[in-house]
PDB file of C-alpha atoms in Angstrom:
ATOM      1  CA  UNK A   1       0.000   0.000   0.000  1.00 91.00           C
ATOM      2  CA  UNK A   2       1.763   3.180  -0.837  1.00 97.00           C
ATOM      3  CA  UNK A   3       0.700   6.240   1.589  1.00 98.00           C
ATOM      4  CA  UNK A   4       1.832   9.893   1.292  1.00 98.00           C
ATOM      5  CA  UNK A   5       2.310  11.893   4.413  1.00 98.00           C
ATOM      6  CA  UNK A   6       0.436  14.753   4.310  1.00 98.00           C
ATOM      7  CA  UNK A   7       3.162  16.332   7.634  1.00 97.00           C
ATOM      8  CA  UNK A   8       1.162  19.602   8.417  1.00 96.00           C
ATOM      9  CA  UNK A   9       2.620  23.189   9.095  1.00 94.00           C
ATOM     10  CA  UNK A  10       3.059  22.286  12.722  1.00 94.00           C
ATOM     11  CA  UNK A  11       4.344  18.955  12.734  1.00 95.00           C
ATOM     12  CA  UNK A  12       6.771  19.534   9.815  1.00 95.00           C
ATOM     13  CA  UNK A  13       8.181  22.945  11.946  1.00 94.00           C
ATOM     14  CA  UNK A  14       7.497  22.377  15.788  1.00 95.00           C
ATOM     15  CA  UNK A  15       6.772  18.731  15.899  1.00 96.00           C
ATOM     16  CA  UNK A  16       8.687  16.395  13.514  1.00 97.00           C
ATOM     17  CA  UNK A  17       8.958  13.689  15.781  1.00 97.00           C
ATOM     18  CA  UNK A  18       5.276  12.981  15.180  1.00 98.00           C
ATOM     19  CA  UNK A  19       5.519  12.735  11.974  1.00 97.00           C
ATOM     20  CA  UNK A  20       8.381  10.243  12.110  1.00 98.00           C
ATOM     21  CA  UNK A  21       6.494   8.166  14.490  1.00 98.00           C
ATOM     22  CA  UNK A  22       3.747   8.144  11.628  1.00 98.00           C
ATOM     23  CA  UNK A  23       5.763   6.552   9.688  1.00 98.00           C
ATOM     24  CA  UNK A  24       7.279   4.265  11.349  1.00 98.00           C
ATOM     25  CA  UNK A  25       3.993   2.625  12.713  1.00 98.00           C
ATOM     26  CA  UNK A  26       3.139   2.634   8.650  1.00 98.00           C
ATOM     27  CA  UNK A  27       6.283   1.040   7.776  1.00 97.00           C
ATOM     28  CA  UNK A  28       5.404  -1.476   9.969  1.00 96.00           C
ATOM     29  CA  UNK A  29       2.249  -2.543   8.839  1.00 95.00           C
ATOM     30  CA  UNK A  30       3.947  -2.652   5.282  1.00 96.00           C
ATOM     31  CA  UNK A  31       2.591   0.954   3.750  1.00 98.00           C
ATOM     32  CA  UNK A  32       5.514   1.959   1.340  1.00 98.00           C
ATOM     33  CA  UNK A  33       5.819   5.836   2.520  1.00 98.00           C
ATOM     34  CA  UNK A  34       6.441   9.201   0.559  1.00 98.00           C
ATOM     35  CA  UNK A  35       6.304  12.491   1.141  1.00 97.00           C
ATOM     36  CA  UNK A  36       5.630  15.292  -1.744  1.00 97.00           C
ATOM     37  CA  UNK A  37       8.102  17.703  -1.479  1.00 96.00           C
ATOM     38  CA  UNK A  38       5.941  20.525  -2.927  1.00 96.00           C
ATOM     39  CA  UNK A  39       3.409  19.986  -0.448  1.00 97.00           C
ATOM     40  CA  UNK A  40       2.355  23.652   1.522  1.00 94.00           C
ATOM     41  CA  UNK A  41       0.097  24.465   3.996  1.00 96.00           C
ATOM     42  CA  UNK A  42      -3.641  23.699   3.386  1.00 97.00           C
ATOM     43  CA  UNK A  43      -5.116  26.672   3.427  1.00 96.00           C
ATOM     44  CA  UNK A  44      -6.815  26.852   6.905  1.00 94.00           C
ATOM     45  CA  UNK A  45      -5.409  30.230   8.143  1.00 93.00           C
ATOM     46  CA  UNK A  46      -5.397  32.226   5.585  1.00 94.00           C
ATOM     47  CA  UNK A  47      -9.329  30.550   4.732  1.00 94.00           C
ATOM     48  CA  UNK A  48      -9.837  31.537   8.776  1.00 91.00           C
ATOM     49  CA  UNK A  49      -8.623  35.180   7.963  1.00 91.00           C
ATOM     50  CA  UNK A  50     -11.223  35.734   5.000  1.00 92.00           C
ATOM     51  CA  UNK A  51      -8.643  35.474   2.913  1.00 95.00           C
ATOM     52  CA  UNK A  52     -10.124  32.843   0.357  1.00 95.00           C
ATOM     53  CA  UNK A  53      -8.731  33.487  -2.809  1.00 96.00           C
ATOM     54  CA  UNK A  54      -5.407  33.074  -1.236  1.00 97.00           C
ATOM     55  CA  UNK A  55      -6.246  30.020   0.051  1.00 97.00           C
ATOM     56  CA  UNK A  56      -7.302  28.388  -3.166  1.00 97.00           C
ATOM     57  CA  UNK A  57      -4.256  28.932  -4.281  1.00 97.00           C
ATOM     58  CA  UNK A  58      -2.535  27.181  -1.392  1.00 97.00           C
ATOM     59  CA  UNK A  59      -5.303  24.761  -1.727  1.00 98.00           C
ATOM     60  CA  UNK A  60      -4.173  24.053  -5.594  1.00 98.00           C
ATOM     61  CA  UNK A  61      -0.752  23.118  -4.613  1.00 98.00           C
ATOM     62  CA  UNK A  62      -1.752  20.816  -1.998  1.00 98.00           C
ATOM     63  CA  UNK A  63      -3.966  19.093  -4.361  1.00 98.00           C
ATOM     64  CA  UNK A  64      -1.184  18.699  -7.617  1.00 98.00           C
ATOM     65  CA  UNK A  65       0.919  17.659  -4.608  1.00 98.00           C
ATOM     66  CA  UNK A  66      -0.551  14.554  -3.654  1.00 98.00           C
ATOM     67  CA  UNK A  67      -2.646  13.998  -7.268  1.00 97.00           C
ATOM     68  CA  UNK A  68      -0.615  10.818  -7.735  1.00 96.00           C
ATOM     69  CA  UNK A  69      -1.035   9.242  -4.064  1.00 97.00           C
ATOM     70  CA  UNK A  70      -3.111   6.389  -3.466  1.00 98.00           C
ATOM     71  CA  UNK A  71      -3.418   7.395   0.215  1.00 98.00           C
ATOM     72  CA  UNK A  72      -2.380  10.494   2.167  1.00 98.00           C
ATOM     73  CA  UNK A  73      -2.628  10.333   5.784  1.00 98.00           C
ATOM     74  CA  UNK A  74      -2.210  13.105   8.252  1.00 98.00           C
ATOM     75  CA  UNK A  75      -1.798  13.326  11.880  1.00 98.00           C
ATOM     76  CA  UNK A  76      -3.989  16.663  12.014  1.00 97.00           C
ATOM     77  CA  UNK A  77      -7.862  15.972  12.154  1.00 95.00           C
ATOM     78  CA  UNK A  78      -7.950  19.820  11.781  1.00 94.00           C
ATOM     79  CA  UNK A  79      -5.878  19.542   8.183  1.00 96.00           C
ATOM     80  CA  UNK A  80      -7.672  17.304   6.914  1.00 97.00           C
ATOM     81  CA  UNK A  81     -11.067  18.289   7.847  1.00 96.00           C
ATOM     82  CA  UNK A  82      -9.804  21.671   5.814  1.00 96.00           C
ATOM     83  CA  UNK A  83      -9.786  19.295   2.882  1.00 97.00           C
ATOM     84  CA  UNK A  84     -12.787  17.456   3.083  1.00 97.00           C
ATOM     85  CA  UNK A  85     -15.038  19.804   4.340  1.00 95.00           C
ATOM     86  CA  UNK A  86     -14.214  23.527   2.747  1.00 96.00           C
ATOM     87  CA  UNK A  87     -12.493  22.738  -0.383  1.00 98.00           C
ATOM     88  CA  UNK A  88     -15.333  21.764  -2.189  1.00 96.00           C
ATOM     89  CA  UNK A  89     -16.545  25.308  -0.758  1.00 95.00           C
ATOM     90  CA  UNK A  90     -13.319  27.082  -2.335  1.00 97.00           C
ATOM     91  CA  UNK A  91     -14.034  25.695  -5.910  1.00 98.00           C
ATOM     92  CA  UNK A  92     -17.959  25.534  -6.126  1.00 97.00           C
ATOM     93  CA  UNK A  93     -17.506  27.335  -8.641  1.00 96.00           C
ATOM     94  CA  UNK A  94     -14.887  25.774 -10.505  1.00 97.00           C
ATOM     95  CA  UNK A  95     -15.330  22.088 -11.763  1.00 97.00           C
ATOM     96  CA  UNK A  96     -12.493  20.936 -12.932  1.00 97.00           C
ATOM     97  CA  UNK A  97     -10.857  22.013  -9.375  1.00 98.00           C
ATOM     98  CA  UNK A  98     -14.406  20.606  -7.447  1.00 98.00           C
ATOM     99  CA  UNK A  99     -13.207  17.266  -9.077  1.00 98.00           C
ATOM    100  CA  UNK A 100      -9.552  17.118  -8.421  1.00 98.00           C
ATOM    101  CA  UNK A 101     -10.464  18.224  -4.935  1.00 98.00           C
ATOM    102  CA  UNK A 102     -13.115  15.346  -4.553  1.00 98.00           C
ATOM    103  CA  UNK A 103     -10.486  13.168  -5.737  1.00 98.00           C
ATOM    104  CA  UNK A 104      -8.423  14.206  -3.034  1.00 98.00           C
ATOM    105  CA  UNK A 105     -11.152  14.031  -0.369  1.00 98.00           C
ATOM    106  CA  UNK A 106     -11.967  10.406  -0.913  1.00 97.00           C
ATOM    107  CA  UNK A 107      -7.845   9.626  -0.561  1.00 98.00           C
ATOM    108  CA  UNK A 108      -7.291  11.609   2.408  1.00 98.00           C
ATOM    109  CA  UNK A 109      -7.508  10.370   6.037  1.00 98.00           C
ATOM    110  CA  UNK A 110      -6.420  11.426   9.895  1.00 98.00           C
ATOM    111  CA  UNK A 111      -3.548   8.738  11.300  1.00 98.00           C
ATOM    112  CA  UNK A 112      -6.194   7.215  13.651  1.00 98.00           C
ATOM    113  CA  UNK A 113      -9.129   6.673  11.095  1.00 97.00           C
ATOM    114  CA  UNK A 114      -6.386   5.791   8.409  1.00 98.00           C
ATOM    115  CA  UNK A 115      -5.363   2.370  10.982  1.00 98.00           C
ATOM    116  CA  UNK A 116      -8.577   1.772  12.111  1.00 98.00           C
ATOM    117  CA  UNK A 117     -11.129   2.180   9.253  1.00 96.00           C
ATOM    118  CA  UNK A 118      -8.375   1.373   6.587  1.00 97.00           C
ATOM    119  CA  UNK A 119      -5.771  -0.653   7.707  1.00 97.00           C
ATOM    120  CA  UNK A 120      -8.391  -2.396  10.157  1.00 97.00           C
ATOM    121  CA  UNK A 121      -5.840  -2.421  12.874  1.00 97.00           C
ATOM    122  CA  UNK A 122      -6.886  -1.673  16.808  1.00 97.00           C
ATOM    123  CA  UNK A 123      -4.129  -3.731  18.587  1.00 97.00           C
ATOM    124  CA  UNK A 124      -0.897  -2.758  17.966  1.00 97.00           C
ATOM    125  CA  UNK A 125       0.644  -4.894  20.850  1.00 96.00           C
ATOM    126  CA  UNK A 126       1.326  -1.666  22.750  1.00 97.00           C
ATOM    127  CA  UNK A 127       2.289  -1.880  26.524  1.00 97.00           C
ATOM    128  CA  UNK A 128       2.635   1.627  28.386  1.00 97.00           C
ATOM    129  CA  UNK A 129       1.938   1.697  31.825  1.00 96.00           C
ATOM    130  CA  UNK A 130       0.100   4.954  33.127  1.00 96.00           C
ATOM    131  CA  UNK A 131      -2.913   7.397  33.393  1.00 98.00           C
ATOM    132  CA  UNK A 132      -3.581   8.987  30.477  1.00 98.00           C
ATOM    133  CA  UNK A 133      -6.602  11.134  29.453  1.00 98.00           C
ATOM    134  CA  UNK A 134      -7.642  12.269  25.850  1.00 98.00           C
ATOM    135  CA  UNK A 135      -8.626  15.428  24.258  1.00 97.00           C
ATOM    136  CA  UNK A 136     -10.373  15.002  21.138  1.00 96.00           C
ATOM    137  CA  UNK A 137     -10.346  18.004  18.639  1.00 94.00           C
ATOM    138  CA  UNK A 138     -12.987  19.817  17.238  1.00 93.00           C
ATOM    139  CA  UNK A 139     -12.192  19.244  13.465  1.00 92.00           C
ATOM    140  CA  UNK A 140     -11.867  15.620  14.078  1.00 94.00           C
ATOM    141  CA  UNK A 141     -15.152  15.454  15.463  1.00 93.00           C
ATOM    142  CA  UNK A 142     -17.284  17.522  14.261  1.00 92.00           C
ATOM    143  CA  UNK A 143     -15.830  17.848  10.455  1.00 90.00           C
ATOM    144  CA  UNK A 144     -14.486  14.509  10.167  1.00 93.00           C
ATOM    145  CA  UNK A 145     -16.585  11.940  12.412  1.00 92.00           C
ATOM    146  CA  UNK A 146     -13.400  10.516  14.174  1.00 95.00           C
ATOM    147  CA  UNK A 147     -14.733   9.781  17.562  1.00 94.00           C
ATOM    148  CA  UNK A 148     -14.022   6.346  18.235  1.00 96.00           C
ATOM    149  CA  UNK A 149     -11.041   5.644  16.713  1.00 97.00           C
ATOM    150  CA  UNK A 150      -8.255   7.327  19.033  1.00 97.00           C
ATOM    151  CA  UNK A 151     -10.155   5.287  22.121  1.00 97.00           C
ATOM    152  CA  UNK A 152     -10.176   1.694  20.235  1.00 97.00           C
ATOM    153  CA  UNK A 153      -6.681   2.161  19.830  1.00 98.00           C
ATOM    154  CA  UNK A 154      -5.580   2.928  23.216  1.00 98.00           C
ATOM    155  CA  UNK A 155      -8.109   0.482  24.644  1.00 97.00           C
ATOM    156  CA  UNK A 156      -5.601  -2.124  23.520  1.00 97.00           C
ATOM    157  CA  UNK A 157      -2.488  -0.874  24.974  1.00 98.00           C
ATOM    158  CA  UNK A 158      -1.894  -2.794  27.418  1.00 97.00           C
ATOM    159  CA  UNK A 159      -1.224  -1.182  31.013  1.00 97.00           C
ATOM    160  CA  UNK A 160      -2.596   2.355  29.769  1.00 98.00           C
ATOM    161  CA  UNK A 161      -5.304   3.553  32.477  1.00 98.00           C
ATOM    162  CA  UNK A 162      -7.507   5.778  30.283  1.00 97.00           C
ATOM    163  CA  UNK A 163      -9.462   8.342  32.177  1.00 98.00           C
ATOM    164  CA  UNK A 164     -12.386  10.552  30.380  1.00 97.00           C
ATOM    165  CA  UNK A 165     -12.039  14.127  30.511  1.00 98.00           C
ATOM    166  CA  UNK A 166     -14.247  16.632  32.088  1.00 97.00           C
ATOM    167  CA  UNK A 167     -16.135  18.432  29.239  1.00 96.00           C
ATOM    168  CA  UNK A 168     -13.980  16.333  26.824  1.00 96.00           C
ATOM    169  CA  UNK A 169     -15.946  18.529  23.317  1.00 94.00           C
ATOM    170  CA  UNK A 170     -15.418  21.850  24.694  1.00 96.00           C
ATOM    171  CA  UNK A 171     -12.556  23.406  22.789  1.00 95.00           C
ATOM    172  CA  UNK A 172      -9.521  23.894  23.923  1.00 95.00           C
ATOM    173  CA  UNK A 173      -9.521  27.761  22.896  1.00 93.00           C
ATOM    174  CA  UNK A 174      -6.778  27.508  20.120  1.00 91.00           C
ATOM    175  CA  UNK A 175      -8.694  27.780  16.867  1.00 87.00           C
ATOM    176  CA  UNK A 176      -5.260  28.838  14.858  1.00 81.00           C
ATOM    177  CA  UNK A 177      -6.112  32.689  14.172  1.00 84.00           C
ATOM    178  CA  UNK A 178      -8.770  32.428  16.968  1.00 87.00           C
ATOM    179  CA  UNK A 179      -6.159  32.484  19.676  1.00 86.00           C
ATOM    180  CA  UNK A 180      -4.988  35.532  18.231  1.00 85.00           C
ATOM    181  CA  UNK A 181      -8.448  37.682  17.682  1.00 88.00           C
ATOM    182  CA  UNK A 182      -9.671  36.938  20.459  1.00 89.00           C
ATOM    183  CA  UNK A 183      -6.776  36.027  23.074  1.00 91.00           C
ATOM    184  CA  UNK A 184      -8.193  36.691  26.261  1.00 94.00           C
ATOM    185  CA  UNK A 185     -11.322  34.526  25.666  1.00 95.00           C
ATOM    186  CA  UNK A 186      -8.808  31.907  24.026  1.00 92.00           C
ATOM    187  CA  UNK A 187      -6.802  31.822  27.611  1.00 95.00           C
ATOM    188  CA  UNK A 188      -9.826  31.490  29.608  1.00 97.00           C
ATOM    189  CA  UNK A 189     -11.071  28.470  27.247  1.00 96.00           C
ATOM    190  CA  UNK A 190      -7.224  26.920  27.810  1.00 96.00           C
ATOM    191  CA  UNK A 191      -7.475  27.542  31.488  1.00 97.00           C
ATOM    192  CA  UNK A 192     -10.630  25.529  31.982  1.00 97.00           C
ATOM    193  CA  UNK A 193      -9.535  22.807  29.269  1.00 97.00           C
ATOM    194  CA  UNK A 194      -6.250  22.655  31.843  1.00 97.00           C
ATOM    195  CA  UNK A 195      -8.244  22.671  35.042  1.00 98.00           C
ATOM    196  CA  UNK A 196     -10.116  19.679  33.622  1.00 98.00           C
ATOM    197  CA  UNK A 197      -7.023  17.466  32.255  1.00 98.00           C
ATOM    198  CA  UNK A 198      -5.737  18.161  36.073  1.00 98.00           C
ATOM    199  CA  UNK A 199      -9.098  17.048  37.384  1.00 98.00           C
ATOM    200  CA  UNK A 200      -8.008  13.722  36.179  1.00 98.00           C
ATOM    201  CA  UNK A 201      -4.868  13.118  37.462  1.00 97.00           C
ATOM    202  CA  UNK A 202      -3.540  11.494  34.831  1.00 98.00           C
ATOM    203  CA  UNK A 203       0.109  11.211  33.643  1.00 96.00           C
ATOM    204  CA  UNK A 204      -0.315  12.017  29.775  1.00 98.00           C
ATOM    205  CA  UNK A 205      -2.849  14.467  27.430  1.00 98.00           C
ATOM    206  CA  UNK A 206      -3.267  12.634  24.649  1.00 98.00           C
ATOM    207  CA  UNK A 207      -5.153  13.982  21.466  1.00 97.00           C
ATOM    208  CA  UNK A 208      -4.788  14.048  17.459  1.00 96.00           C
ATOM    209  CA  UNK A 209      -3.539  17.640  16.833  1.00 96.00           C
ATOM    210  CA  UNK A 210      -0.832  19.259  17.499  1.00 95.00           C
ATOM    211  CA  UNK A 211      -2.342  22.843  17.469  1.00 94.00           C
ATOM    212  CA  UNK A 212      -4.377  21.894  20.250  1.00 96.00           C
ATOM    213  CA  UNK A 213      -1.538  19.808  22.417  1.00 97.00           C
ATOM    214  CA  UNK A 214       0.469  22.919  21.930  1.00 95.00           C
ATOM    215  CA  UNK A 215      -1.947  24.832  23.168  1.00 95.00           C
ATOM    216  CA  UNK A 216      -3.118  22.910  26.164  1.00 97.00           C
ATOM    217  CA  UNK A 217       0.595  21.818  26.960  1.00 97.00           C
ATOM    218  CA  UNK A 218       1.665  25.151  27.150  1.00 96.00           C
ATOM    219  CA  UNK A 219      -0.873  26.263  29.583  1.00 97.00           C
ATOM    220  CA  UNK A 220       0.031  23.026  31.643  1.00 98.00           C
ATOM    221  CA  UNK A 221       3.561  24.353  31.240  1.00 97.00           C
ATOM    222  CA  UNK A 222       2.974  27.742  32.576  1.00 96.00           C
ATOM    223  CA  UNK A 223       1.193  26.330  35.548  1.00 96.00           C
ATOM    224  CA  UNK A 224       3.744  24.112  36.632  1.00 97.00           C
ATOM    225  CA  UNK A 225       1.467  20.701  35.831  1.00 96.00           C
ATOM    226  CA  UNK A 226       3.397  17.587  35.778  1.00 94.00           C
ATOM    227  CA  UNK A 227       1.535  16.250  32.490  1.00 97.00           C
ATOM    228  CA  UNK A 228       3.183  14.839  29.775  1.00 97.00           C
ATOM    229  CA  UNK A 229       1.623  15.891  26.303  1.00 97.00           C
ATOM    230  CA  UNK A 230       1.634  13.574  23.144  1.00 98.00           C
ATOM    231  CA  UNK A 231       0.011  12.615  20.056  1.00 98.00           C
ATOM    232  CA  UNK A 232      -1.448   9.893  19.783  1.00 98.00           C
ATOM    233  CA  UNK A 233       0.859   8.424  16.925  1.00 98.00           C
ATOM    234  CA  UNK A 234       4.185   8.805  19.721  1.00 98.00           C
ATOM    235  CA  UNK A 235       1.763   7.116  22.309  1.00 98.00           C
ATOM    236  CA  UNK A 236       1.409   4.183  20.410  1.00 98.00           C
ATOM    237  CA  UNK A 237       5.085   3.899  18.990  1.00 98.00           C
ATOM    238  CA  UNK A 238       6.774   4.360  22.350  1.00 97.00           C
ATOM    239  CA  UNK A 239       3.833   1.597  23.450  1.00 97.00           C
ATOM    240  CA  UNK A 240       5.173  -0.827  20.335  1.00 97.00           C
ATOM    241  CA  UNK A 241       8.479  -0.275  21.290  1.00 96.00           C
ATOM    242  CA  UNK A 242       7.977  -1.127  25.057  1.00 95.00           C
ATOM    243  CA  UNK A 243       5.472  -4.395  23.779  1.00 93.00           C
ATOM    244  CA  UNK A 244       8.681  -5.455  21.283  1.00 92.00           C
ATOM    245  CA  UNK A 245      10.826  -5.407  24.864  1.00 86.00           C
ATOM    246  CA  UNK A 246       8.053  -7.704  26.763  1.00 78.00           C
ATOM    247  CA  UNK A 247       8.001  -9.996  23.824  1.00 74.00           C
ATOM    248  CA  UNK A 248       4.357  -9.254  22.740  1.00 65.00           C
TER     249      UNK A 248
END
C-alpha cells in the first residue's frame, strides 16, 4: 500500500517527531511511505482570515501535490477536515478544481481513522503503563466523524489507564487565528480545558492535533502541571516499542 504523508505546518516545523512516528507505525504494517516535497500548507489560516482566494491557491498546490497518491494520511484531524469539508466550498464554482479536490477528499484520512477504518488495525501490541486522558479536537469530530477511533486504539495498549475528561468537546480555545483575535477569551477556554485534564490526574494528554496539544501543553507548562503531552501516533510507537521489549 503506498501512503503519502500529508506532515502539516506544525508537525513539519514544531513537531517532527510525530511525523516520524507516523511513519514508522506505517512502515510497519507494510505501507511503502512518501512524502511530496511541494506539499504547503492547506489553506486553513489564511481561509480563517477571509482570505479565500489566497487560500485556493494554497489549496491548488496541496492538491497537484498529492494527485498521484493512493493514500495520504495526516496526523492533524484539523488539516484534513480543511480538505474534506471547505475545499469543495473554495471551488464551487470551478469544476475541474471541485473534481480534483473530490479526488483528493476520498484519498485523504487522519492517522487514527487511516489504521482503524483502513488498515483495520486496533491492537498494535502496545504496553505503556500509566494514566492517560484524551482530548479530542474539534475538526476531528465535528468535520471529520473521528470519535471512536483514538479510544479503540488505546483500549488495547496494554497497562494504559484511560481516564475521560471533564467536558472532553469543549474546545480547547486555540482555533489557529482564533487564539490571536480573540486572546483573552482563548486563555480562559485553555485555562478551563487545563483545570479539567488536572481534574483527572492522569500522567499524559493525549489527542490528534498538534495545534491543540500545543496549546493545552503550554498552559500546563505555565502552571507548573506535571503532564506529559503527546500525540497519539508517539503514544502508540513508544507503546510498540515497550510491547517489542516484553516480547508481545
Amino acid at each position: 500500500m503506498r501512503v503519502s504523508l500529508f506532515i502539516t505546518c506544525l508537525a513539519d516545523q514544531i513537531y517532527p517527531e510525530v511525523g516520524e512516528s507516523v511513519v514508522r507505525l506505517l512502515h510497519r504494517y507494510g505501507c511503502e511511505v512518501d512524502f511530496p516535497q511541494m506539499q504547503t500548507c492547506c489553506g486553513q489560516p489564511a481561509y480563517n482570515s477571509g482570505y479565500q482566494d489566497e487560500a485556493r491557491e494554497v489549496a491548488r498546490n496541496l492538491i497537484r501535490a498529492f494527485e498521484h497518491s493512493d493514500y495520504v494520511v495526516s496526523p492533524s484531524g484539523s488539516c484534513t477536515g480543511m480538505v474534506h469539508h471547505y475545499y469543495p466550498q473554495l471551488f464551487e464554482n470551478e469544476p475541474e478544481w471541485k473534481a480534483k479536490a473530490e479526488k483528493l477528499i476520498g484519498k485523504t484520512y487522519e492517522f487514527s481513522q487511516f489504521l482503524v477504518s483502513v488498515l483495520g488495525i486496533k491492537d498494535l501490541g502496545a504496553v505503556y503503563e500509566g494514566k492517560a486522558t484524551y482530548h479530542p479536537s474539534c475538526h476531528a469530530m465535528r468535520l471529520l466523524g473521528v470519535r471512536e477511533e483514538p479510544g479503540e486504539l488505546m483500549a488495547h495498549i496494554e497497562g494504559l489507564e484511560l481516564i475521560e475528561l471533564p467536558r472532553k468537546e469543549d474546545c480547547c480555545g486555540f482555533g489557529g487565528t482564533f487564539a490571536v483575535k480573540m486572546a483573552d477569551m482563548s486563555e480562559a477556554m485553555v485555562c478551563e480545558k487545563a483545570a479539567n485534564v488536572c481534574a483527572t490526574n492522569a500522567d499524559l494528554l493525549i489527542g490528534t492535533d498538534m495545534g491543540c496539544l500545543m496549546n493545552i501543553g503550554g498552559r500546563l507548562n505555565k502552571e507548573n502541571k506535571p503532564v506529559r503531552v503527546m500525540h497519539l501516533a508517539q503514544l502508540l510507537e513508544e507503546g510498540v516499542k515497550r510491547g517489542e521489549r516484553h516480547g508481545k
